C-alpha positions as a Python dict, from the first residue, in 0.01 Angstrom:
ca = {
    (1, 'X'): (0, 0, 0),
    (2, 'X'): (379, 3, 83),
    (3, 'X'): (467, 172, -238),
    (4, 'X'): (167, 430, -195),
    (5, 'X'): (319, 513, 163),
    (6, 'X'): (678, 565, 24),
    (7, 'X'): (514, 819, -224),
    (8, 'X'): (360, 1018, 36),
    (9, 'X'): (687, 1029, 233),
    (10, 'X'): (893, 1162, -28),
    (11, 'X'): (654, 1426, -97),
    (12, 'X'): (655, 1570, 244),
    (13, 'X'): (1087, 1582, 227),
    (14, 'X'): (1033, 1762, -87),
    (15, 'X'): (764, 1975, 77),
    (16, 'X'): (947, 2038, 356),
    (17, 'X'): (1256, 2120, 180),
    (18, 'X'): (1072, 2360, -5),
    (19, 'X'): (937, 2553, 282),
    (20, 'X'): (1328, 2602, 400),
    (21, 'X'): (1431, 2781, 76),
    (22, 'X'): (1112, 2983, 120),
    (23, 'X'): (1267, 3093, 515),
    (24, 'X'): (1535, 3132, 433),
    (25, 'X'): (1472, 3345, 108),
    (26, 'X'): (1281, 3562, 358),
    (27, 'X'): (1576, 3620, 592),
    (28, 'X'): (1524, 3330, 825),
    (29, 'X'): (1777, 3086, 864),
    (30, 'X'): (1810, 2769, 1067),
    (31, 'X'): (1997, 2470, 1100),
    (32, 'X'): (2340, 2411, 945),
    (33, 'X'): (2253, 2738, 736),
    (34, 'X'): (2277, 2949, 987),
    (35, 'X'): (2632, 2800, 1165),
    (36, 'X'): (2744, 2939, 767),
    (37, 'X'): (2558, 3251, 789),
    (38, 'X'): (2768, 3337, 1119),
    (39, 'X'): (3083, 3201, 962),
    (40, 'X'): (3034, 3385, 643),
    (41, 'X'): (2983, 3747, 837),
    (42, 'X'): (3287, 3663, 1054),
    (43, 'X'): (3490, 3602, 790),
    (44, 'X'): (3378, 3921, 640),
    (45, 'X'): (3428, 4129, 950),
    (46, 'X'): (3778, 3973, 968),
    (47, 'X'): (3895, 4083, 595),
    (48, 'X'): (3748, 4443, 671),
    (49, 'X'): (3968, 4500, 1006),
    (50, 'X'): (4275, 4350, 798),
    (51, 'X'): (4183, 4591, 540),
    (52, 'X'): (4147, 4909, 800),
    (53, 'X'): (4459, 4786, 994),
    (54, 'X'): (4617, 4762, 608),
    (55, 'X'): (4570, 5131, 535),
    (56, 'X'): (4664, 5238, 865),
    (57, 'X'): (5001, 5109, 818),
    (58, 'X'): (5056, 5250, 535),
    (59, 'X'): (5366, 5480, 523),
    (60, 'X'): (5421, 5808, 321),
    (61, 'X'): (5604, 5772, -6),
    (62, 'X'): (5927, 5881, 26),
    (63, 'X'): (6083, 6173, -124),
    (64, 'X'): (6333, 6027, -306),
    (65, 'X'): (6105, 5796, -497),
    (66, 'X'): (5910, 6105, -563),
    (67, 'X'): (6176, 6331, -707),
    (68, 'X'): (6223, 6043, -972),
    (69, 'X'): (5924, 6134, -1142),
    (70, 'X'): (5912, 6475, -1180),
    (71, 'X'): (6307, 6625, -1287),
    (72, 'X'): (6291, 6959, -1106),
    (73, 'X'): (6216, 6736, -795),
    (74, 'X'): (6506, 6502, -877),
    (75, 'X'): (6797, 6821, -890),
    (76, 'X'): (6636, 6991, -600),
    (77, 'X'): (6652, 6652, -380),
    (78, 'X'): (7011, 6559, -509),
    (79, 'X'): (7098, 6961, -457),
    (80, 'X'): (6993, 6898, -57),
    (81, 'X'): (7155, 6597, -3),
    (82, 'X'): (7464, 6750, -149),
    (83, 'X'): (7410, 7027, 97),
    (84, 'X'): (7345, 6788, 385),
    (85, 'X'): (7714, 6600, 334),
    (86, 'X'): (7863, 6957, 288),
    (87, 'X'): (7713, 7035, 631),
    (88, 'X'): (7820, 6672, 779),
    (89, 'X'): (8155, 6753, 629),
    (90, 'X'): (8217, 7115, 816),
    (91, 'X'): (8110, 6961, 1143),
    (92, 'X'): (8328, 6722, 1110),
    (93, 'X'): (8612, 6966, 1043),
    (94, 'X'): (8493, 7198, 1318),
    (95, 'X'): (8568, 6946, 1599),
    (96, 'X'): (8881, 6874, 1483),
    (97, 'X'): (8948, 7256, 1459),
    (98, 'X'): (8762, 7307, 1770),
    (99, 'X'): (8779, 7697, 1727),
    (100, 'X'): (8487, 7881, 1850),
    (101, 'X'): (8466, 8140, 1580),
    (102, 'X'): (8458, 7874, 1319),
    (103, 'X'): (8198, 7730, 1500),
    (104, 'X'): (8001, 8074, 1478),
    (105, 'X'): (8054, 8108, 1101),
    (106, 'X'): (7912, 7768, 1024),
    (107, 'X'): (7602, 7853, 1278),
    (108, 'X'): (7539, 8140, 1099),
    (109, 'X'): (7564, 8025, 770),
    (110, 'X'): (7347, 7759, 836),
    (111, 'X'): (7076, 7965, 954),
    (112, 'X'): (7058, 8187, 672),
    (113, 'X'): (7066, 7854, 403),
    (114, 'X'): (6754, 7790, 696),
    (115, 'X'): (6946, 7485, 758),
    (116, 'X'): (6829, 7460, 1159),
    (117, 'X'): (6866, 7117, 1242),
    (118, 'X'): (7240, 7157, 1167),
    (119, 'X'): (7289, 7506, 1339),
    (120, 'X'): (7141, 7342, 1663),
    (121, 'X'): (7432, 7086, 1596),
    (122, 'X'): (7720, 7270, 1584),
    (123, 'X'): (7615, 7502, 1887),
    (124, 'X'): (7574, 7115, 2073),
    (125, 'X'): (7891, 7022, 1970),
    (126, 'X'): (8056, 7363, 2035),
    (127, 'X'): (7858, 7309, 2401),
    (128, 'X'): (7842, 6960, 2470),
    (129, 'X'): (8141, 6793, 2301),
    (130, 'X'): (8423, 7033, 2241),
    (131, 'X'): (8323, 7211, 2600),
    (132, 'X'): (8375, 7516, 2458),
    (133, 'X'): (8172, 7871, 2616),
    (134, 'X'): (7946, 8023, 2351),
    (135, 'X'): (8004, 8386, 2343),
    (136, 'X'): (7770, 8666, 2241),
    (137, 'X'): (7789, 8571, 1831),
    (138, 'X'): (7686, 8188, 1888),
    (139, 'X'): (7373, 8298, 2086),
    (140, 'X'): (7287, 8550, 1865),
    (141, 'X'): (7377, 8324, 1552),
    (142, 'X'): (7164, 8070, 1648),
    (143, 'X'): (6859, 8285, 1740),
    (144, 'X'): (6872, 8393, 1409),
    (145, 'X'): (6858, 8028, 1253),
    (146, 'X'): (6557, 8018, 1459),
    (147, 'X'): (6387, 8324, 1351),
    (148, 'X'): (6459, 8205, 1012),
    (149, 'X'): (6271, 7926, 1026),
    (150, 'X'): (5989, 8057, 1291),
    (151, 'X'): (6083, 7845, 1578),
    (152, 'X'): (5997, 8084, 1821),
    (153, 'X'): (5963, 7907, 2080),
    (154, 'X'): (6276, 7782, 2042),
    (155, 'X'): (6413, 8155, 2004),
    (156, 'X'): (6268, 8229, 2340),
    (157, 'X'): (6472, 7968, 2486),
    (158, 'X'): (6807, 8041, 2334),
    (159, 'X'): (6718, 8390, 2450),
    (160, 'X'): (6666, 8328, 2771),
    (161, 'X'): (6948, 8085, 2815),
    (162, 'X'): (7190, 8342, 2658),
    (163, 'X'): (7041, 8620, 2944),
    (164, 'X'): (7120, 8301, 3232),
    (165, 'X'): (7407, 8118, 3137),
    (166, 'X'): (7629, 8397, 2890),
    (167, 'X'): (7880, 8583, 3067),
    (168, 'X'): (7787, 8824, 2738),
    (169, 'X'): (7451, 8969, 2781),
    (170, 'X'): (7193, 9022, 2469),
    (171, 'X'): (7326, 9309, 2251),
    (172, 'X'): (7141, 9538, 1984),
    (173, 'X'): (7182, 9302, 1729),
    (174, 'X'): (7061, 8980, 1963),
    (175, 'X'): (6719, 9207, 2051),
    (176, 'X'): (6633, 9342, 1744),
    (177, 'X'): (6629, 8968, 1617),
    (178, 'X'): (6447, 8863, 1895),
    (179, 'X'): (6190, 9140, 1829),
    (180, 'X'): (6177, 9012, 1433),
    (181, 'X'): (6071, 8687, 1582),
    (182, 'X'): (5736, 8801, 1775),
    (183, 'X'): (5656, 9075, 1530),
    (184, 'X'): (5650, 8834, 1232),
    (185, 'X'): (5427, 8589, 1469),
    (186, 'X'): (5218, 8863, 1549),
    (187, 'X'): (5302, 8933, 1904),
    (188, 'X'): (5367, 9313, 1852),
    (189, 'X'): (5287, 9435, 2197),
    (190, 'X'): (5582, 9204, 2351),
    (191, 'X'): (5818, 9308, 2153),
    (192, 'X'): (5743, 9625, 2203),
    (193, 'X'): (5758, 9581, 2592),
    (194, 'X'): (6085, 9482, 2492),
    (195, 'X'): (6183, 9795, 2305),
    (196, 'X'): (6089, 9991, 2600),
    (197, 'X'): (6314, 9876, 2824),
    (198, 'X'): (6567, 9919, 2556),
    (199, 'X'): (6491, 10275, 2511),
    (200, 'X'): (6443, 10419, 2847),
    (201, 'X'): (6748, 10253, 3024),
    (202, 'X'): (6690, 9929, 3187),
    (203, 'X'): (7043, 9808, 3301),
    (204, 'X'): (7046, 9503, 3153),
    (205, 'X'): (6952, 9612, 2815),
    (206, 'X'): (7114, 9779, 2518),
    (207, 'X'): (7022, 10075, 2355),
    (208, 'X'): (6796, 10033, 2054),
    (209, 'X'): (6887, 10170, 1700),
    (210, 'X'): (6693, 10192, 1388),
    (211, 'X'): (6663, 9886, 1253),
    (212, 'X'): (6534, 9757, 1618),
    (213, 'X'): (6231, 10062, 1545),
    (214, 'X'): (6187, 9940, 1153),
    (215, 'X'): (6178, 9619, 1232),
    (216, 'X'): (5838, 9646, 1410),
    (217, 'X'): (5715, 9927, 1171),
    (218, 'X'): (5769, 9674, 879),
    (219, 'X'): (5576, 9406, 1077),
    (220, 'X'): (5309, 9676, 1180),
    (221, 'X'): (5217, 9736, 783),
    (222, 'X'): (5184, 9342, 800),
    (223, 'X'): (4919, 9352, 1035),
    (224, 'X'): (4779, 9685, 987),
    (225, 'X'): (4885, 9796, 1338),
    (226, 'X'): (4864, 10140, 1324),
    (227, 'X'): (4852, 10159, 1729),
    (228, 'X'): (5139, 9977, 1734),
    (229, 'X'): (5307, 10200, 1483),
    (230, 'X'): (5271, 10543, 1629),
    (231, 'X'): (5355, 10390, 1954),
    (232, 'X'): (5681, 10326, 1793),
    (233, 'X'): (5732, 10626, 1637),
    (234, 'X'): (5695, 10796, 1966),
    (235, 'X'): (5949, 10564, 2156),
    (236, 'X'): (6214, 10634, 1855),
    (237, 'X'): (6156, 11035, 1894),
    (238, 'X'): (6254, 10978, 2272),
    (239, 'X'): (6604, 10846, 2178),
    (240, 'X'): (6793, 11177, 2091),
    (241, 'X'): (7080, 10931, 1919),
    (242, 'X'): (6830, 10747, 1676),
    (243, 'X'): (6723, 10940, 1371),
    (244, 'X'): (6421, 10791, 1139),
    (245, 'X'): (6514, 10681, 851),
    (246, 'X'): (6326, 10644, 523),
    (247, 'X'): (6216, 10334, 532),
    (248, 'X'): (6055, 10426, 874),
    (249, 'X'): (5833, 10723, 717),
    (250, 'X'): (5762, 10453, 482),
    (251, 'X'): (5637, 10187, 670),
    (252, 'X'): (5428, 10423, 943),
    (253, 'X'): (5253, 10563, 598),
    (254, 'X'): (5171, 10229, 479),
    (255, 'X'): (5063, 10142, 804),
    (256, 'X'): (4815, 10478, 780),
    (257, 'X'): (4744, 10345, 418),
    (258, 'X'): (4664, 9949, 523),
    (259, 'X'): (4377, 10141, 738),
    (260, 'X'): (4262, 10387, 434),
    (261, 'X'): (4351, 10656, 614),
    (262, 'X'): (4467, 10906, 312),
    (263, 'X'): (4511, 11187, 514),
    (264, 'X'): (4766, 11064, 757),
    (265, 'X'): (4919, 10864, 496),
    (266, 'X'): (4993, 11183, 280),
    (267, 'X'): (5099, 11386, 599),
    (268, 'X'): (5335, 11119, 699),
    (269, 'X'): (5542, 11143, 333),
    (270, 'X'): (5546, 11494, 339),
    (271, 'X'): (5693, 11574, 706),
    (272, 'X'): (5959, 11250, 521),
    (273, 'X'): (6061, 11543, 297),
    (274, 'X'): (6183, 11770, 535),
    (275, 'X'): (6410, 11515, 725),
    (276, 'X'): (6736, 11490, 679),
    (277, 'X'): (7006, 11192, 763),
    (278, 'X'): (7286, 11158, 974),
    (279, 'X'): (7489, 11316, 759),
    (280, 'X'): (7282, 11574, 710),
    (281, 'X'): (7159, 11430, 353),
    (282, 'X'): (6788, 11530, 277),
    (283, 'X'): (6568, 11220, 266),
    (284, 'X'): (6403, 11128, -30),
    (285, 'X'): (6085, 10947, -49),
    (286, 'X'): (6074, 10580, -173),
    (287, 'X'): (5832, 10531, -492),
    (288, 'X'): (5707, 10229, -369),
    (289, 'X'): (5596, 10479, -98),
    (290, 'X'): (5437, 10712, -312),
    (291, 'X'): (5279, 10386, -558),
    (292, 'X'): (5092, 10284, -175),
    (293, 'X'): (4951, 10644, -149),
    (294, 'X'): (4805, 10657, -481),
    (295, 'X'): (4672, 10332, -442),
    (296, 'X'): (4487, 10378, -105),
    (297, 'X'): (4375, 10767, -207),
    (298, 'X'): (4231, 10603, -544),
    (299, 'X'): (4064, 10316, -328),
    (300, 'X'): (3858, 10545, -119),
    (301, 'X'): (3776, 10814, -448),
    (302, 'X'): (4075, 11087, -341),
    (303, 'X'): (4132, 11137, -689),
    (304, 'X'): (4348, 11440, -654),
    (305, 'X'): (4563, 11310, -429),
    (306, 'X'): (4598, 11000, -596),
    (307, 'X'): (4707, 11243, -916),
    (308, 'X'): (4972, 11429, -676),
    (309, 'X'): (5108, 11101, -581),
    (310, 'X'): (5104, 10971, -917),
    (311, 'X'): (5317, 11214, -1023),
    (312, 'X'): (5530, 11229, -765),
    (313, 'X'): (5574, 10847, -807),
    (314, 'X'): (5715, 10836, -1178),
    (315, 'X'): (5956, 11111, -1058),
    (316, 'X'): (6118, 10928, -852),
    (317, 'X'): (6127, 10593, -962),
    (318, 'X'): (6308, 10712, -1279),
    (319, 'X'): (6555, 10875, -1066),
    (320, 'X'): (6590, 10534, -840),
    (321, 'X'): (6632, 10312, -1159),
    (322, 'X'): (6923, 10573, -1304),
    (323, 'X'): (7089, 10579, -974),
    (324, 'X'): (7041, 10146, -953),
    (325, 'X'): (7243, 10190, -1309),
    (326, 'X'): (7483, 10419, -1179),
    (327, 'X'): (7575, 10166, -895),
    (328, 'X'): (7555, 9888, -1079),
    (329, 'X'): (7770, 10005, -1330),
    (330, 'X'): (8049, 10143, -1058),
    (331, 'X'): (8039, 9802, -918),
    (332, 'X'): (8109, 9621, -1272),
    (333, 'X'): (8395, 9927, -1356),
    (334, 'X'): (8569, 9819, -949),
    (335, 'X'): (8521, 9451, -1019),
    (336, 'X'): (8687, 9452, -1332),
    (337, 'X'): (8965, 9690, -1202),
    (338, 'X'): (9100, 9430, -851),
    (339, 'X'): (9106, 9182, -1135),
    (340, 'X'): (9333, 9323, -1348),
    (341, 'X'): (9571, 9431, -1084),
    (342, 'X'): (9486, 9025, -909),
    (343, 'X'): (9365, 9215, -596),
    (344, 'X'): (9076, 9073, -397),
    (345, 'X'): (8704, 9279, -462),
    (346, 'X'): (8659, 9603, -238),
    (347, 'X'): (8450, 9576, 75),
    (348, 'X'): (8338, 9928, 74),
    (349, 'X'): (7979, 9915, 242),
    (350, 'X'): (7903, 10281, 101),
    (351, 'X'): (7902, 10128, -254),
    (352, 'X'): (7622, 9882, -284),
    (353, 'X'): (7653, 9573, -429),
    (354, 'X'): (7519, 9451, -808),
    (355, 'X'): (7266, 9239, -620),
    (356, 'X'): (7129, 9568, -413),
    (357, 'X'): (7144, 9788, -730),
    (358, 'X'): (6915, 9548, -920),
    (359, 'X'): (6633, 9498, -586),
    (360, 'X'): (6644, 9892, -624),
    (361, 'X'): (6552, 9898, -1006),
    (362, 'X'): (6287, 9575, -947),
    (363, 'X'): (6127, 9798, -692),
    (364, 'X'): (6115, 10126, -930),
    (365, 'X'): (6004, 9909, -1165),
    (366, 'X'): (5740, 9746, -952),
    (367, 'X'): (5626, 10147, -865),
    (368, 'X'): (5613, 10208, -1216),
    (369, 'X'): (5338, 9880, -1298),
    (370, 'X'): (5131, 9981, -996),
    (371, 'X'): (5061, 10339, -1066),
    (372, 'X'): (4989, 10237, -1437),
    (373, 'X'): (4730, 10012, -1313),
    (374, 'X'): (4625, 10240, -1047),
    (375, 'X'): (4567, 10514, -1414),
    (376, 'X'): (4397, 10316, -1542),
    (377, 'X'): (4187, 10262, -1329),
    (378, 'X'): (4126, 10664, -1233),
    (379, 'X'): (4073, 10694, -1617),
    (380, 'X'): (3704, 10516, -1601),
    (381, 'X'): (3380, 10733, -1554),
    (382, 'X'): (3357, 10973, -1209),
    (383, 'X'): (3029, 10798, -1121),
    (384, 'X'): (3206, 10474, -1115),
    (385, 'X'): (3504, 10584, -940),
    (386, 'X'): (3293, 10741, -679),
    (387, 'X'): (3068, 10466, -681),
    (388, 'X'): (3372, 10193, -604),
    (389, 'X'): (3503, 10435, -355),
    (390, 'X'): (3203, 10439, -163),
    (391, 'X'): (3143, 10074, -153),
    (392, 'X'): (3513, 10026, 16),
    (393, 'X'): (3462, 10341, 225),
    (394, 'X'): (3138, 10165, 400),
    (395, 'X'): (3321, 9836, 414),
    (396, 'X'): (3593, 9975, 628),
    (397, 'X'): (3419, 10257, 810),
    (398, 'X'): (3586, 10537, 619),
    (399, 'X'): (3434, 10865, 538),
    (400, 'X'): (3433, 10948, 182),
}
């Protein structure tokens, strides 16, 4: 009997254990399993916020480790921090020197390397350290660093810190780089609030000249402004001392053009013809002028005045890349001549520079490609052409 009782107890432990493992392979746990269960997902939800917390602390690689894998990248990063001890070096030297027109050279050079961080230093140090007044140039220097780089809010400041604390007001030069700075952020219609108090005589303003004008024209083609650009063509005909130059006809066309406006566009190049210069010199119209004409009058299916424009086009940009040669060759003939005699090269601003003669023959070149491409594409069927042209016409409201 006692050994029949023992077997019945040992099968109900196995029977029981059994119907455990069956719970618990259901999702149900109890007992002791269940203290693990708990343990197991805490220890789980402990590695996971280790292993968020480890890739939010993880820091960008730096450049230098970087530059050693690609070789460009390794002479462009030793190239800056060769630049960056140059700069350390010069501002080291300028408060020894503590000369404020030293000071002003190494602001401006540093803004147009668009090294700001350092021209901010040296106008501190020229402020701060060496107590020494900025004049006009160091205001003006520095807003150009800043333009440079398209800190305009920072521009605004200098600017406005110049017109408070500078016994020098804001001169031509100061405004019309103040005005660079909205136009190329888009803010047009304050810098041309600006220019208007220029032009019509507020006291504490100087007078604008023609770069101040092409300034926003350039930026008006950039945001096909053509508003903006008559508007500025008007305030320029209302100073008697400021003559348009070419580049002005140029960029009010291509403003016309950005908007498809062909007719405009045209009459805007012509009435260029008829101008003349300061000197009385006859202006000539710029190919890449002519190139943005016969683009815009082939977009919208003008196919006769893209011809006219054509032709005029390869005219002139053969007679821009022989004159680029001309200069260029002058300059080589004058460099090689102060050589010889061990004189230093001649500063005559009339006589442009090798570097200006070759943007001139890029740009007749550049003339030349587009009107090829703009043949080309004239030389396909009428129906297609027309076709085309309508489809862009309807895009952009334009009449045929």
């Amino acid at each position: 009997m006692a050994a029949k009782r023992k077997n019945e107890e040992s099968r109900e432990v196995s029977d029981t254990r059994e119907n455990d493992k069956k719970k618990s392979s259901n999702g149900v746990v109890v007992g002791g399993d269940f203290a693990r269960f708990v343990a197991e997902q805490q220890q789980k939800d402990t590695s996971k916020e280790e292993h968020l917390s480890s890739l939010n602390e993880l820091q960008p690689t730096p450049y230098s480790q970087l530059a050693k894998l690609d070789e460009g990248m390794n002479r462009c990063f030793r190239a800056n921090r060769k630049r960056s001890r140059d700069a350390q070096t010069l501002l080291k030297r300028a408060k020894k020197l503590k000369e404020v027109k030293f000071f002003n050279r190494l602001i401006r050079d540093f803004g147009n390397d668009k090294q700001f961080g350092f021209a901010e230093e040296a106008f501190r140090i020229l402020e701060k350290e060496c107590n020494i007044e900025p004049n006009a140039y160091s205001y003006t220097n520095l807003l150009n660093a800043c333009v440079r780089v398209g800190e305009l809010k920072r521009a605004r400041e200098v600017f406005q810190k110049m017109e408070r604390d500078c016994d020098e007001k804001p001169n031509e030069v100061t405004c019309t780089v103040f005005v660079k700075g909205l136009c190329e952020e888009g803010l047009i219609d304050e810098a041309l609030e600006l220019v208007k108090d220029m032009v019509r005589g507020s006291a504490s303003r100087p007078r604008a000249n023609v770069r101040t004008f092409s300034t926003i024209l350039r930026n008006c083609v950039r945001y096909r402004d053509v508003n903006s650009a008559e508007a500025t063509f008007s305030l320029m005909r209302e100073c008697f001392d400021v003559l348009p130059d070419a580049a002005c006809y140029e960029y009010l066309s291509k403003s016309y053009a950005s908007r498809l406006d062909v007719e405009k566009a045209e009459k805007t190049l012509n009435e260029l013809e008829l101008q003349q210069d300061e000197n009385g010199k006859v202006l000539n119209i710029p190919a890449s002028a002519l190139a943005s004409l016969a683009g815009v009058a082939a977009t919208v299916g003008k196919v006769d005045v893209a011809k006219r424009a054509i032709a005029k086009c390869r005219e002139r940009a053969d007679e821009e890349q022989r004159n680029a040669e001309q200069f260029s060759s002058n300059a080589n003939n004058s460099s090689e001549k102060d050589r010889s005699n061990n004189q230093k090269p001649n500063d005559d601003s009339t006589t442009p520079s090798k570097s200006v003669s070759n943007f001139f023959k890029a740009r007749a070149s550049d003339a030349l490609r587009e009107i090829a491409e703009i043949e080309a594409f004239l030389s396909n069927d009428d129906d297609v052409i027309r076709q085309e042209a309508k489809e862009r016409a309807e895009a952009v409201g334009v009449d045929e």
